[in-house]
JSON list of C-alpha atoms in Angstrom, two decimals:
[
{"chain": "S", "resi": 1, "resn": "UNK", "atom": "CA", "xyz": [-5.45, 12.66, 15.76]},
{"chain": "S", "resi": 2, "resn": "UNK", "atom": "CA", "xyz": [-4.91, 16.12, 15.75]},
{"chain": "S", "resi": 3, "resn": "UNK", "atom": "CA", "xyz": [-1.60, 17.85, 15.71]},
{"chain": "S", "resi": 4, "resn": "UNK", "atom": "CA", "xyz": [-1.93, 19.64, 18.42]},
{"chain": "S", "resi": 5, "resn": "UNK", "atom": "CA", "xyz": [-2.76, 16.04, 20.26]},
{"chain": "S", "resi": 6, "resn": "UNK", "atom": "CA", "xyz": [-0.02, 14.37, 19.15]},
{"chain": "S", "resi": 7, "resn": "UNK", "atom": "CA", "xyz": [2.20, 17.46, 20.16]},
{"chain": "S", "resi": 8, "resn": "UNK", "atom": "CA", "xyz": [1.35, 17.26, 23.31]},
{"chain": "S", "resi": 9, "resn": "UNK", "atom": "CA", "xyz": [2.03, 12.99, 23.34]},
{"chain": "S", "resi": 10, "resn": "UNK", "atom": "CA", "xyz": [5.39, 14.54, 22.34]},
{"chain": "S", "resi": 11, "resn": "UNK", "atom": "CA", "xyz": [6.04, 16.97, 24.55]},
{"chain": "S", "resi": 12, "resn": "UNK", "atom": "CA", "xyz": [9.26, 17.14, 26.65]},
{"chain": "S", "resi": 13, "resn": "UNK", "atom": "CA", "xyz": [8.69, 15.23, 30.02]},
{"chain": "S", "resi": 14, "resn": "UNK", "atom": "CA", "xyz": [11.46, 15.20, 33.03]},
{"chain": "S", "resi": 15, "resn": "UNK", "atom": "CA", "xyz": [14.16, 13.13, 32.47]},
{"chain": "S", "resi": 16, "resn": "UNK", "atom": "CA", "xyz": [13.66, 9.24, 34.05]},
{"chain": "S", "resi": 17, "resn": "UNK", "atom": "CA", "xyz": [16.39, 9.07, 36.06]},
{"chain": "S", "resi": 18, "resn": "UNK", "atom": "CA", "xyz": [20.02, 7.47, 34.07]},
{"chain": "S", "resi": 19, "resn": "UNK", "atom": "CA", "xyz": [21.59, 4.25, 35.38]},
{"chain": "S", "resi": 20, "resn": "UNK", "atom": "CA", "xyz": [25.30, 3.19, 35.42]},
{"chain": "S", "resi": 21, "resn": "UNK", "atom": "CA", "xyz": [26.98, 3.08, 31.95]},
{"chain": "S", "resi": 22, "resn": "UNK", "atom": "CA", "xyz": [27.16, -0.59, 31.97]},
{"chain": "S", "resi": 23, "resn": "UNK", "atom": "CA", "xyz": [27.58, -3.62, 30.11]},
{"chain": "S", "resi": 24, "resn": "UNK", "atom": "CA", "xyz": [24.04, -4.74, 29.85]},
{"chain": "S", "resi": 25, "resn": "UNK", "atom": "CA", "xyz": [24.27, -8.58, 28.38]},
{"chain": "S", "resi": 26, "resn": "UNK", "atom": "CA", "xyz": [22.91, -10.55, 30.87]},
{"chain": "S", "resi": 27, "resn": "UNK", "atom": "CA", "xyz": [21.18, -8.25, 32.67]},
{"chain": "S", "resi": 28, "resn": "UNK", "atom": "CA", "xyz": [16.76, -6.89, 33.40]},
{"chain": "S", "resi": 29, "resn": "UNK", "atom": "CA", "xyz": [17.00, -2.90, 31.59]},
{"chain": "S", "resi": 30, "resn": "UNK", "atom": "CA", "xyz": [13.02, -2.80, 31.20]},
{"chain": "S", "resi": 31, "resn": "UNK", "atom": "CA", "xyz": [10.33, -4.43, 33.01]},
{"chain": "S", "resi": 32, "resn": "UNK", "atom": "CA", "xyz": [6.70, -4.64, 31.80]},
{"chain": "S", "resi": 33, "resn": "UNK", "atom": "CA", "xyz": [5.31, -1.20, 30.46]},
{"chain": "S", "resi": 34, "resn": "UNK", "atom": "CA", "xyz": [2.77, 0.34, 33.51]},
{"chain": "S", "resi": 35, "resn": "UNK", "atom": "CA", "xyz": [1.12, 1.98, 30.80]},
{"chain": "S", "resi": 36, "resn": "UNK", "atom": "CA", "xyz": [1.26, 5.03, 31.46]},
{"chain": "S", "resi": 37, "resn": "UNK", "atom": "CA", "xyz": [4.36, 6.20, 30.19]},
{"chain": "S", "resi": 38, "resn": "UNK", "atom": "CA", "xyz": [4.64, 9.91, 28.51]},
{"chain": "S", "resi": 39, "resn": "UNK", "atom": "CA", "xyz": [6.21, 10.23, 25.18]},
{"chain": "S", "resi": 40, "resn": "UNK", "atom": "CA", "xyz": [10.21, 11.63, 26.61]},
{"chain": "S", "resi": 41, "resn": "UNK", "atom": "CA", "xyz": [13.36, 12.71, 23.61]},
{"chain": "S", "resi": 42, "resn": "UNK", "atom": "CA", "xyz": [16.05, 12.47, 25.30]},
{"chain": "S", "resi": 43, "resn": "UNK", "atom": "CA", "xyz": [19.77, 14.68, 24.38]},
{"chain": "S", "resi": 44, "resn": "UNK", "atom": "CA", "xyz": [21.22, 12.97, 20.84]},
{"chain": "S", "resi": 45, "resn": "UNK", "atom": "CA", "xyz": [18.10, 11.29, 19.12]},
{"chain": "S", "resi": 46, "resn": "UNK", "atom": "CA", "xyz": [17.40, 11.81, 15.52]},
{"chain": "S", "resi": 47, "resn": "UNK", "atom": "CA", "xyz": [13.50, 11.98, 14.99]},
{"chain": "S", "resi": 48, "resn": "UNK", "atom": "CA", "xyz": [12.15, 12.37, 11.53]},
{"chain": "S", "resi": 49, "resn": "UNK", "atom": "CA", "xyz": [9.53, 14.06, 9.94]},
{"chain": "S", "resi": 50, "resn": "UNK", "atom": "CA", "xyz": [6.61, 12.13, 12.57]},
{"chain": "S", "resi": 51, "resn": "UNK", "atom": "CA", "xyz": [8.24, 13.30, 15.54]},
{"chain": "S", "resi": 52, "resn": "UNK", "atom": "CA", "xyz": [9.73, 9.38, 15.65]},
{"chain": "S", "resi": 53, "resn": "UNK", "atom": "CA", "xyz": [13.35, 8.64, 17.23]},
{"chain": "S", "resi": 54, "resn": "UNK", "atom": "CA", "xyz": [14.39, 7.18, 14.37]},
{"chain": "S", "resi": 55, "resn": "UNK", "atom": "CA", "xyz": [17.86, 7.07, 16.30]},
{"chain": "S", "resi": 56, "resn": "UNK", "atom": "CA", "xyz": [17.06, 6.76, 19.72]},
{"chain": "S", "resi": 57, "resn": "UNK", "atom": "CA", "xyz": [19.43, 7.41, 22.21]},
{"chain": "S", "resi": 58, "resn": "UNK", "atom": "CA", "xyz": [19.74, 8.06, 26.16]},
{"chain": "S", "resi": 59, "resn": "UNK", "atom": "CA", "xyz": [16.91, 7.37, 28.00]},
{"chain": "S", "resi": 60, "resn": "UNK", "atom": "CA", "xyz": [13.77, 8.37, 25.10]},
{"chain": "S", "resi": 61, "resn": "UNK", "atom": "CA", "xyz": [10.56, 6.73, 25.24]},
{"chain": "S", "resi": 62, "resn": "UNK", "atom": "CA", "xyz": [8.35, 7.30, 22.77]},
{"chain": "S", "resi": 63, "resn": "UNK", "atom": "CA", "xyz": [4.53, 6.21, 23.46]},
{"chain": "S", "resi": 64, "resn": "UNK", "atom": "CA", "xyz": [2.34, 4.74, 20.73]},
{"chain": "S", "resi": 65, "resn": "UNK", "atom": "CA", "xyz": [-1.62, 5.17, 21.44]},
{"chain": "S", "resi": 66, "resn": "UNK", "atom": "CA", "xyz": [-3.98, 2.80, 18.87]},
{"chain": "S", "resi": 67, "resn": "UNK", "atom": "CA", "xyz": [-4.84, 6.39, 17.01]},
{"chain": "S", "resi": 68, "resn": "UNK", "atom": "CA", "xyz": [-1.24, 8.12, 16.05]},
{"chain": "S", "resi": 69, "resn": "UNK", "atom": "CA", "xyz": [-0.08, 6.53, 12.23]},
{"chain": "S", "resi": 70, "resn": "UNK", "atom": "CA", "xyz": [3.79, 6.89, 12.84]},
{"chain": "S", "resi": 71, "resn": "UNK", "atom": "CA", "xyz": [5.37, 4.87, 9.76]},
{"chain": "S", "resi": 72, "resn": "UNK", "atom": "CA", "xyz": [8.64, 4.04, 11.28]},
{"chain": "S", "resi": 73, "resn": "UNK", "atom": "CA", "xyz": [7.61, 2.99, 14.55]},
{"chain": "S", "resi": 74, "resn": "UNK", "atom": "CA", "xyz": [9.13, -0.60, 15.59]},
{"chain": "S", "resi": 75, "resn": "UNK", "atom": "CA", "xyz": [12.40, 0.56, 13.63]},
{"chain": "S", "resi": 76, "resn": "UNK", "atom": "CA", "xyz": [15.84, 2.51, 14.11]},
{"chain": "S", "resi": 77, "resn": "UNK", "atom": "CA", "xyz": [18.08, 3.71, 11.87]},
{"chain": "S", "resi": 78, "resn": "UNK", "atom": "CA", "xyz": [21.31, 2.23, 13.22]},
{"chain": "S", "resi": 79, "resn": "UNK", "atom": "CA", "xyz": [22.76, -1.13, 11.98]},
{"chain": "S", "resi": 80, "resn": "UNK", "atom": "CA", "xyz": [21.25, -3.50, 14.89]},
{"chain": "S", "resi": 81, "resn": "UNK", "atom": "CA", "xyz": [20.82, -7.36, 15.81]},
{"chain": "S", "resi": 82, "resn": "UNK", "atom": "CA", "xyz": [17.57, -8.02, 17.34]},
{"chain": "S", "resi": 83, "resn": "UNK", "atom": "CA", "xyz": [15.64, -10.80, 19.26]},
{"chain": "S", "resi": 84, "resn": "UNK", "atom": "CA", "xyz": [11.40, -10.92, 19.16]},
{"chain": "S", "resi": 85, "resn": "UNK", "atom": "CA", "xyz": [9.21, -12.35, 22.35]},
{"chain": "S", "resi": 86, "resn": "UNK", "atom": "CA", "xyz": [6.09, -13.34, 22.92]},
{"chain": "S", "resi": 87, "resn": "UNK", "atom": "CA", "xyz": [3.76, -13.39, 26.26]},
{"chain": "S", "resi": 88, "resn": "UNK", "atom": "CA", "xyz": [2.19, -16.77, 26.58]},
{"chain": "S", "resi": 89, "resn": "UNK", "atom": "CA", "xyz": [-0.97, -15.57, 25.00]},
{"chain": "S", "resi": 90, "resn": "UNK", "atom": "CA", "xyz": [0.78, -13.42, 22.25]},
{"chain": "S", "resi": 91, "resn": "UNK", "atom": "CA", "xyz": [-1.38, -10.51, 23.10]},
{"chain": "S", "resi": 92, "resn": "UNK", "atom": "CA", "xyz": [1.80, -8.85, 23.71]},
{"chain": "S", "resi": 93, "resn": "UNK", "atom": "CA", "xyz": [4.93, -8.34, 21.33]},
{"chain": "S", "resi": 94, "resn": "UNK", "atom": "CA", "xyz": [8.14, -7.88, 22.36]},
{"chain": "S", "resi": 95, "resn": "UNK", "atom": "CA", "xyz": [11.33, -5.90, 20.50]},
{"chain": "S", "resi": 96, "resn": "UNK", "atom": "CA", "xyz": [15.18, -5.72, 21.91]},
{"chain": "S", "resi": 97, "resn": "UNK", "atom": "CA", "xyz": [17.19, -4.49, 19.48]},
{"chain": "S", "resi": 98, "resn": "UNK", "atom": "CA", "xyz": [20.91, -4.00, 20.02]},
{"chain": "S", "resi": 99, "resn": "UNK", "atom": "CA", "xyz": [23.23, -1.52, 17.98]},
{"chain": "S", "resi": 100, "resn": "UNK", "atom": "CA", "xyz": [26.24, -2.54, 16.24]},
{"chain": "S", "resi": 101, "resn": "UNK", "atom": "CA", "xyz": [27.65, 0.66, 16.33]},
{"chain": "S", "resi": 102, "resn": "UNK", "atom": "CA", "xyz": [29.40, 2.09, 13.52]},
{"chain": "S", "resi": 103, "resn": "UNK", "atom": "CA", "xyz": [33.17, 2.11, 11.48]},
{"chain": "S", "resi": 104, "resn": "UNK", "atom": "CA", "xyz": [35.66, 4.91, 12.62]},
{"chain": "S", "resi": 105, "resn": "UNK", "atom": "CA", "xyz": [38.14, 5.97, 9.93]},
{"chain": "S", "resi": 106, "resn": "UNK", "atom": "CA", "xyz": [41.63, 6.97, 11.95]},
{"chain": "S", "resi": 107, "resn": "UNK", "atom": "CA", "xyz": [42.33, 9.82, 9.45]},
{"chain": "S", "resi": 108, "resn": "UNK", "atom": "CA", "xyz": [40.03, 12.94, 9.76]},
{"chain": "S", "resi": 109, "resn": "UNK", "atom": "CA", "xyz": [41.00, 14.16, 6.47]},
{"chain": "S", "resi": 110, "resn": "UNK", "atom": "CA", "xyz": [40.42, 10.87, 4.44]},
{"chain": "S", "resi": 111, "resn": "UNK", "atom": "CA", "xyz": [37.83, 10.54, 1.35]},
{"chain": "S", "resi": 112, "resn": "UNK", "atom": "CA", "xyz": [35.30, 9.00, 2.05]},
{"chain": "S", "resi": 113, "resn": "UNK", "atom": "CA", "xyz": [35.99, 5.30, -0.07]},
{"chain": "S", "resi": 114, "resn": "UNK", "atom": "CA", "xyz": [38.87, 3.33, 1.19]},
{"chain": "S", "resi": 115, "resn": "UNK", "atom": "CA", "xyz": [40.17, 0.79, -1.06]},
{"chain": "S", "resi": 116, "resn": "UNK", "atom": "CA", "xyz": [40.01, -2.12, 0.85]},
{"chain": "S", "resi": 117, "resn": "UNK", "atom": "CA", "xyz": [43.36, -2.13, 2.32]},
{"chain": "S", "resi": 118, "resn": "UNK", "atom": "CA", "xyz": [43.36, 1.05, 3.27]},
{"chain": "S", "resi": 119, "resn": "UNK", "atom": "CA", "xyz": [40.28, 0.70, 4.72]},
{"chain": "S", "resi": 120, "resn": "UNK", "atom": "CA", "xyz": [41.33, -2.38, 6.58]},
{"chain": "S", "resi": 121, "resn": "UNK", "atom": "CA", "xyz": [44.42, -0.16, 9.06]},
{"chain": "S", "resi": 122, "resn": "UNK", "atom": "CA", "xyz": [42.88, 3.45, 8.81]},
{"chain": "S", "resi": 123, "resn": "UNK", "atom": "CA", "xyz": [39.24, 2.72, 10.12]},
{"chain": "S", "resi": 124, "resn": "UNK", "atom": "CA", "xyz": [37.99, 0.97, 13.73]},
{"chain": "S", "resi": 125, "resn": "UNK", "atom": "CA", "xyz": [34.46, -0.24, 15.01]},
{"chain": "S", "resi": 126, "resn": "UNK", "atom": "CA", "xyz": [32.90, 1.92, 17.23]},
{"chain": "S", "resi": 127, "resn": "UNK", "atom": "CA", "xyz": [31.50, -0.43, 19.85]},
{"chain": "S", "resi": 128, "resn": "UNK", "atom": "CA", "xyz": [28.00, -0.44, 21.52]},
{"chain": "S", "resi": 129, "resn": "UNK", "atom": "CA", "xyz": [27.62, -2.43, 24.51]},
{"chain": "S", "resi": 130, "resn": "UNK", "atom": "CA", "xyz": [25.50, -0.30, 27.06]},
{"chain": "S", "resi": 131, "resn": "UNK", "atom": "CA", "xyz": [22.76, 0.80, 24.75]},
{"chain": "S", "resi": 132, "resn": "UNK", "atom": "CA", "xyz": [19.06, -0.95, 24.54]},
{"chain": "S", "resi": 133, "resn": "UNK", "atom": "CA", "xyz": [15.75, -0.96, 22.16]},
{"chain": "S", "resi": 134, "resn": "UNK", "atom": "CA", "xyz": [13.43, -2.33, 24.08]},
{"chain": "S", "resi": 135, "resn": "UNK", "atom": "CA", "xyz": [8.98, -2.75, 22.11]},
{"chain": "S", "resi": 136, "resn": "UNK", "atom": "CA", "xyz": [6.65, -3.66, 24.36]},
{"chain": "S", "resi": 137, "resn": "UNK", "atom": "CA", "xyz": [2.83, -3.28, 21.23]},
{"chain": "S", "resi": 138, "resn": "UNK", "atom": "CA", "xyz": [0.22, -4.45, 22.84]},
{"chain": "S", "resi": 139, "resn": "UNK", "atom": "CA", "xyz": [-1.49, -6.93, 19.80]},
{"chain": "S", "resi": 140, "resn": "UNK", "atom": "CA", "xyz": [-5.32, -6.66, 20.28]},
{"chain": "S", "resi": 141, "resn": "UNK", "atom": "CA", "xyz": [-5.09, -2.83, 21.61]},
{"chain": "S", "resi": 142, "resn": "UNK", "atom": "CA", "xyz": [-2.69, -1.04, 19.01]},
{"chain": "S", "resi": 143, "resn": "UNK", "atom": "CA", "xyz": [-0.65, 0.54, 22.24]},
{"chain": "S", "resi": 144, "resn": "UNK", "atom": "CA", "xyz": [2.76, 0.56, 21.58]},
{"chain": "S", "resi": 145, "resn": "UNK", "atom": "CA", "xyz": [6.03, 1.59, 23.81]},
{"chain": "S", "resi": 146, "resn": "UNK", "atom": "CA", "xyz": [9.47, 2.68, 22.69]},
{"chain": "S", "resi": 147, "resn": "UNK", "atom": "CA", "xyz": [12.07, 2.56, 25.77]},
{"chain": "S", "resi": 148, "resn": "UNK", "atom": "CA", "xyz": [15.64, 2.60, 25.09]},
{"chain": "S", "resi": 149, "resn": "UNK", "atom": "CA", "xyz": [19.05, 2.27, 27.33]},
{"chain": "S", "resi": 150, "resn": "UNK", "atom": "CA", "xyz": [22.13, 3.46, 27.12]},
{"chain": "S", "resi": 151, "resn": "UNK", "atom": "CA", "xyz": [24.22, 6.07, 25.26]},
{"chain": "S", "resi": 152, "resn": "UNK", "atom": "CA", "xyz": [25.56, 6.12, 21.79]},
{"chain": "S", "resi": 153, "resn": "UNK", "atom": "CA", "xyz": [29.88, 7.06, 22.06]},
{"chain": "S", "resi": 154, "resn": "UNK", "atom": "CA", "xyz": [29.45, 6.55, 18.00]},
{"chain": "S", "resi": 155, "resn": "UNK", "atom": "CA", "xyz": [28.46, 9.15, 14.93]},
{"chain": "S", "resi": 156, "resn": "UNK", "atom": "CA", "xyz": [25.54, 7.65, 13.20]},
{"chain": "S", "resi": 157, "resn": "UNK", "atom": "CA", "xyz": [25.72, 5.13, 10.39]},
{"chain": "S", "resi": 158, "resn": "UNK", "atom": "CA", "xyz": [24.75, 6.50, 6.91]},
{"chain": "S", "resi": 159, "resn": "UNK", "atom": "CA", "xyz": [21.34, 4.56, 6.09]},
{"chain": "S", "resi": 160, "resn": "UNK", "atom": "CA", "xyz": [22.05, 2.15, 3.40]},
{"chain": "S", "resi": 161, "resn": "UNK", "atom": "CA", "xyz": [18.13, 1.77, 2.47]},
{"chain": "S", "resi": 162, "resn": "UNK", "atom": "CA", "xyz": [15.45, 4.03, 3.28]},
{"chain": "S", "resi": 163, "resn": "UNK", "atom": "CA", "xyz": [12.90, 4.09, 5.33]},
{"chain": "S", "resi": 164, "resn": "UNK", "atom": "CA", "xyz": [9.24, 3.68, 5.81]},
{"chain": "S", "resi": 165, "resn": "UNK", "atom": "CA", "xyz": [8.21, 7.40, 5.84]},
{"chain": "S", "resi": 166, "resn": "UNK", "atom": "CA", "xyz": [10.87, 8.52, 2.96]},
{"chain": "S", "resi": 167, "resn": "UNK", "atom": "CA", "xyz": [9.60, 5.10, 0.89]},
{"chain": "S", "resi": 168, "resn": "UNK", "atom": "CA", "xyz": [6.20, 7.09, 1.12]},
{"chain": "S", "resi": 169, "resn": "UNK", "atom": "CA", "xyz": [7.09, 10.39, 0.72]},
{"chain": "S", "resi": 170, "resn": "UNK", "atom": "CA", "xyz": [8.98, 9.01, -2.61]},
{"chain": "S", "resi": 171, "resn": "UNK", "atom": "CA", "xyz": [5.41, 7.63, -3.43]},
{"chain": "S", "resi": 172, "resn": "UNK", "atom": "CA", "xyz": [3.95, 10.96, -3.58]},
{"chain": "S", "resi": 173, "resn": "UNK", "atom": "CA", "xyz": [6.56, 11.93, -5.73]},
{"chain": "S", "resi": 174, "resn": "UNK", "atom": "CA", "xyz": [6.49, 9.31, -7.99]},
{"chain": "S", "resi": 175, "resn": "UNK", "atom": "CA", "xyz": [2.73, 9.82, -7.88]},
{"chain": "S", "resi": 176, "resn": "UNK", "atom": "CA", "xyz": [2.34, 13.35, -9.14]},
{"chain": "S", "resi": 177, "resn": "UNK", "atom": "CA", "xyz": [4.73, 12.39, -12.70]},
{"chain": "S", "resi": 178, "resn": "UNK", "atom": "CA", "xyz": [4.65, 8.72, -13.28]},
{"chain": "S", "resi": 179, "resn": "UNK", "atom": "CA", "xyz": [6.60, 9.15, -16.35]},
{"chain": "S", "resi": 180, "resn": "UNK", "atom": "CA", "xyz": [9.48, 10.58, -14.94]},
{"chain": "S", "resi": 181, "resn": "UNK", "atom": "CA", "xyz": [12.43, 8.82, -14.15]},
{"chain": "S", "resi": 182, "resn": "UNK", "atom": "CA", "xyz": [15.53, 8.80, -11.90]},
{"chain": "S", "resi": 183, "resn": "UNK", "atom": "CA", "xyz": [16.93, 11.89, -13.60]},
{"chain": "S", "resi": 184, "resn": "UNK", "atom": "CA", "xyz": [13.92, 14.02, -13.95]},
{"chain": "S", "resi": 185, "resn": "UNK", "atom": "CA", "xyz": [13.08, 12.93, -9.71]},
{"chain": "S", "resi": 186, "resn": "UNK", "atom": "CA", "xyz": [16.90, 13.71, -8.50]},
{"chain": "S", "resi": 187, "resn": "UNK", "atom": "CA", "xyz": [16.62, 16.99, -10.59]},
{"chain": "S", "resi": 188, "resn": "UNK", "atom": "CA", "xyz": [13.53, 17.75, -9.00]},
{"chain": "S", "resi": 189, "resn": "UNK", "atom": "CA", "xyz": [11.13, 20.55, -9.98]},
{"chain": "S", "resi": 190, "resn": "UNK", "atom": "CA", "xyz": [9.81, 23.80, -9.15]},
{"chain": "S", "resi": 191, "resn": "UNK", "atom": "CA", "xyz": [6.70, 24.13, -7.30]},
{"chain": "S", "resi": 192, "resn": "UNK", "atom": "CA", "xyz": [6.26, 27.96, -8.46]},
{"chain": "S", "resi": 193, "resn": "UNK", "atom": "CA", "xyz": [8.54, 29.80, -11.44]},
{"chain": "S", "resi": 194, "resn": "UNK", "atom": "CA", "xyz": [10.81, 31.49, -8.91]},
{"chain": "S", "resi": 195, "resn": "UNK", "atom": "CA", "xyz": [10.42, 28.97, -6.60]},
{"chain": "S", "resi": 196, "resn": "UNK", "atom": "CA", "xyz": [14.05, 26.40, -5.64]},
{"chain": "S", "resi": 197, "resn": "UNK", "atom": "CA", "xyz": [13.41, 23.30, -6.96]},
{"chain": "S", "resi": 198, "resn": "UNK", "atom": "CA", "xyz": [12.80, 19.54, -5.36]},
{"chain": "S", "resi": 199, "resn": "UNK", "atom": "CA", "xyz": [14.50, 17.08, -5.19]},
{"chain": "S", "resi": 200, "resn": "UNK", "atom": "CA", "xyz": [13.60, 13.36, -3.94]},
{"chain": "S", "resi": 201, "resn": "UNK", "atom": "CA", "xyz": [17.42, 13.15, -3.38]},
{"chain": "S", "resi": 202, "resn": "UNK", "atom": "CA", "xyz": [16.34, 15.13, -0.28]},
{"chain": "S", "resi": 203, "resn": "UNK", "atom": "CA", "xyz": [13.99, 12.76, 1.02]},
{"chain": "S", "resi": 204, "resn": "UNK", "atom": "CA", "xyz": [16.11, 10.06, 1.93]},
{"chain": "S", "resi": 205, "resn": "UNK", "atom": "CA", "xyz": [20.14, 10.25, 0.67]},
{"chain": "S", "resi": 206, "resn": "UNK", "atom": "CA", "xyz": [19.81, 7.06, -0.54]},
{"chain": "S", "resi": 207, "resn": "UNK", "atom": "CA", "xyz": [17.54, 8.37, -3.28]},
{"chain": "S", "resi": 208, "resn": "UNK", "atom": "CA", "xyz": [21.53, 9.79, -4.83]},
{"chain": "S", "resi": 209, "resn": "UNK", "atom": "CA", "xyz": [21.67, 6.50, -6.12]},
{"chain": "S", "resi": 210, "resn": "UNK", "atom": "CA", "xyz": [20.03, 6.98, -9.35]},
{"chain": "S", "resi": 211, "resn": "UNK", "atom": "CA", "xyz": [19.89, 2.71, -9.82]},
{"chain": "S", "resi": 212, "resn": "UNK", "atom": "CA", "xyz": [17.94, 2.31, -5.80]},
{"chain": "S", "resi": 213, "resn": "UNK", "atom": "CA", "xyz": [16.19, 5.09, -6.49]},
{"chain": "S", "resi": 214, "resn": "UNK", "atom": "CA", "xyz": [15.04, 3.81, -10.21]},
{"chain": "S", "resi": 215, "resn": "UNK", "atom": "CA", "xyz": [14.71, 0.15, -8.29]},
{"chain": "S", "resi": 216, "resn": "UNK", "atom": "CA", "xyz": [12.15, 1.92, -5.82]},
{"chain": "S", "resi": 217, "resn": "UNK", "atom": "CA", "xyz": [10.10, 3.95, -8.40]},
{"chain": "S", "resi": 218, "resn": "UNK", "atom": "CA", "xyz": [9.70, 0.70, -10.65]},
{"chain": "S", "resi": 219, "resn": "UNK", "atom": "CA", "xyz": [8.37, -1.15, -6.88]},
{"chain": "S", "resi": 220, "resn": "UNK", "atom": "CA", "xyz": [6.22, 2.22, -6.61]},
{"chain": "S", "resi": 221, "resn": "UNK", "atom": "CA", "xyz": [4.66, 2.16, -10.17]},
{"chain": "S", "resi": 222, "resn": "UNK", "atom": "CA", "xyz": [3.79, -1.55, -10.14]},
{"chain": "S", "resi": 223, "resn": "UNK", "atom": "CA", "xyz": [2.18, -1.75, -6.38]},
{"chain": "S", "resi": 224, "resn": "UNK", "atom": "CA", "xyz": [0.48, 1.39, -8.46]},
{"chain": "S", "resi": 225, "resn": "UNK", "atom": "CA", "xyz": [-0.76, -1.16, -11.51]},
{"chain": "S", "resi": 226, "resn": "UNK", "atom": "CA", "xyz": [1.09, 0.65, -14.20]},
{"chain": "S", "resi": 227, "resn": "UNK", "atom": "CA", "xyz": [3.73, -0.97, -16.09]},
{"chain": "S", "resi": 228, "resn": "UNK", "atom": "CA", "xyz": [7.41, 0.30, -15.50]},
{"chain": "S", "resi": 229, "resn": "UNK", "atom": "CA", "xyz": [8.30, 0.16, -19.44]},
{"chain": "S", "resi": 230, "resn": "UNK", "atom": "CA", "xyz": [5.42, 1.85, -20.38]},
{"chain": "S", "resi": 231, "resn": "UNK", "atom": "CA", "xyz": [6.43, 5.09, -19.20]},
{"chain": "S", "resi": 232, "resn": "UNK", "atom": "CA", "xyz": [9.99, 4.83, -19.12]},
{"chain": "S", "resi": 233, "resn": "UNK", "atom": "CA", "xyz": [10.88, 3.76, -22.69]},
{"chain": "S", "resi": 234, "resn": "UNK", "atom": "CA", "xyz": [14.86, 2.49, -22.65]},
{"chain": "S", "resi": 235, "resn": "UNK", "atom": "CA", "xyz": [15.41, 0.78, -19.55]},
{"chain": "S", "resi": 236, "resn": "UNK", "atom": "CA", "xyz": [15.88, -2.54, -20.44]},
{"chain": "S", "resi": 237, "resn": "UNK", "atom": "CA", "xyz": [17.39, -5.48, -19.06]},
{"chain": "S", "resi": 238, "resn": "UNK", "atom": "CA", "xyz": [19.87, -3.65, -17.65]},
{"chain": "S", "resi": 239, "resn": "UNK", "atom": "CA", "xyz": [17.66, -2.09, -15.19]},
{"chain": "S", "resi": 240, "resn": "UNK", "atom": "CA", "xyz": [15.56, -5.51, -14.54]},
{"chain": "S", "resi": 241, "resn": "UNK", "atom": "CA", "xyz": [19.21, -6.59, -13.71]},
{"chain": "S", "resi": 242, "resn": "UNK", "atom": "CA", "xyz": [19.34, -3.43, -11.48]},
{"chain": "S", "resi": 243, "resn": "UNK", "atom": "CA", "xyz": [16.61, -4.11, -10.09]},
{"chain": "S", "resi": 244, "resn": "UNK", "atom": "CA", "xyz": [17.02, -7.73, -8.32]},
{"chain": "S", "resi": 245, "resn": "UNK", "atom": "CA", "xyz": [20.95, -6.69, -7.43]},
{"chain": "S", "resi": 246, "resn": "UNK", "atom": "CA", "xyz": [19.21, -4.19, -5.67]},
{"chain": "S", "resi": 247, "resn": "UNK", "atom": "CA", "xyz": [16.29, -6.76, -4.21]},
{"chain": "S", "resi": 248, "resn": "UNK", "atom": "CA", "xyz": [19.27, -9.16, -2.55]}
]
């Protein structure tokens, strides 16, 4: 699909009419898709590099046509619970996602990391009772749609794990230099003598953690048929132990 047609699919249209902000439990929010919906990116969404609303908000709609490749489609970035339903003939898969909210610090100037005792008294849970993300996917045609209802009245929590698009970007960097360990990947390399250094930590904040980065690097090399031990001597048992911990 051309960039022009992709941009056309993602063009903004008039926002659907907002509904009352009331708890949605027990309410029928979305009905069967008509197939005539258009992509609409509402306020306060966070999009990935493919224009997909990984953090959808308000009355956002995202239509994925069969020819589009969207790595993160079907996922959201916030903590969640989900429920999957199928039509009787299995032609449509319907996924409901409910946001779990976020933990907020009561003290603006407090450090990022608090001990367990302090955390109990100085944090509060910002619940989200008014939002639902709904995915419909036609298993035969591969046409799919994301629809969102409600407003997240809290900051987006920091993601703990990289999304599929971020993993793909990391894979491309690892393929450029399979022998580069976590330190070199974090340090980055200049694309030209006068250019700034590029670091994989810019891809996703989870890659700031060396153990996490090393784990994903090892998986990428294994998928490529490369033995990580042969291209990164000295990792040994510690790295294998860390790898299994990250997989839990």
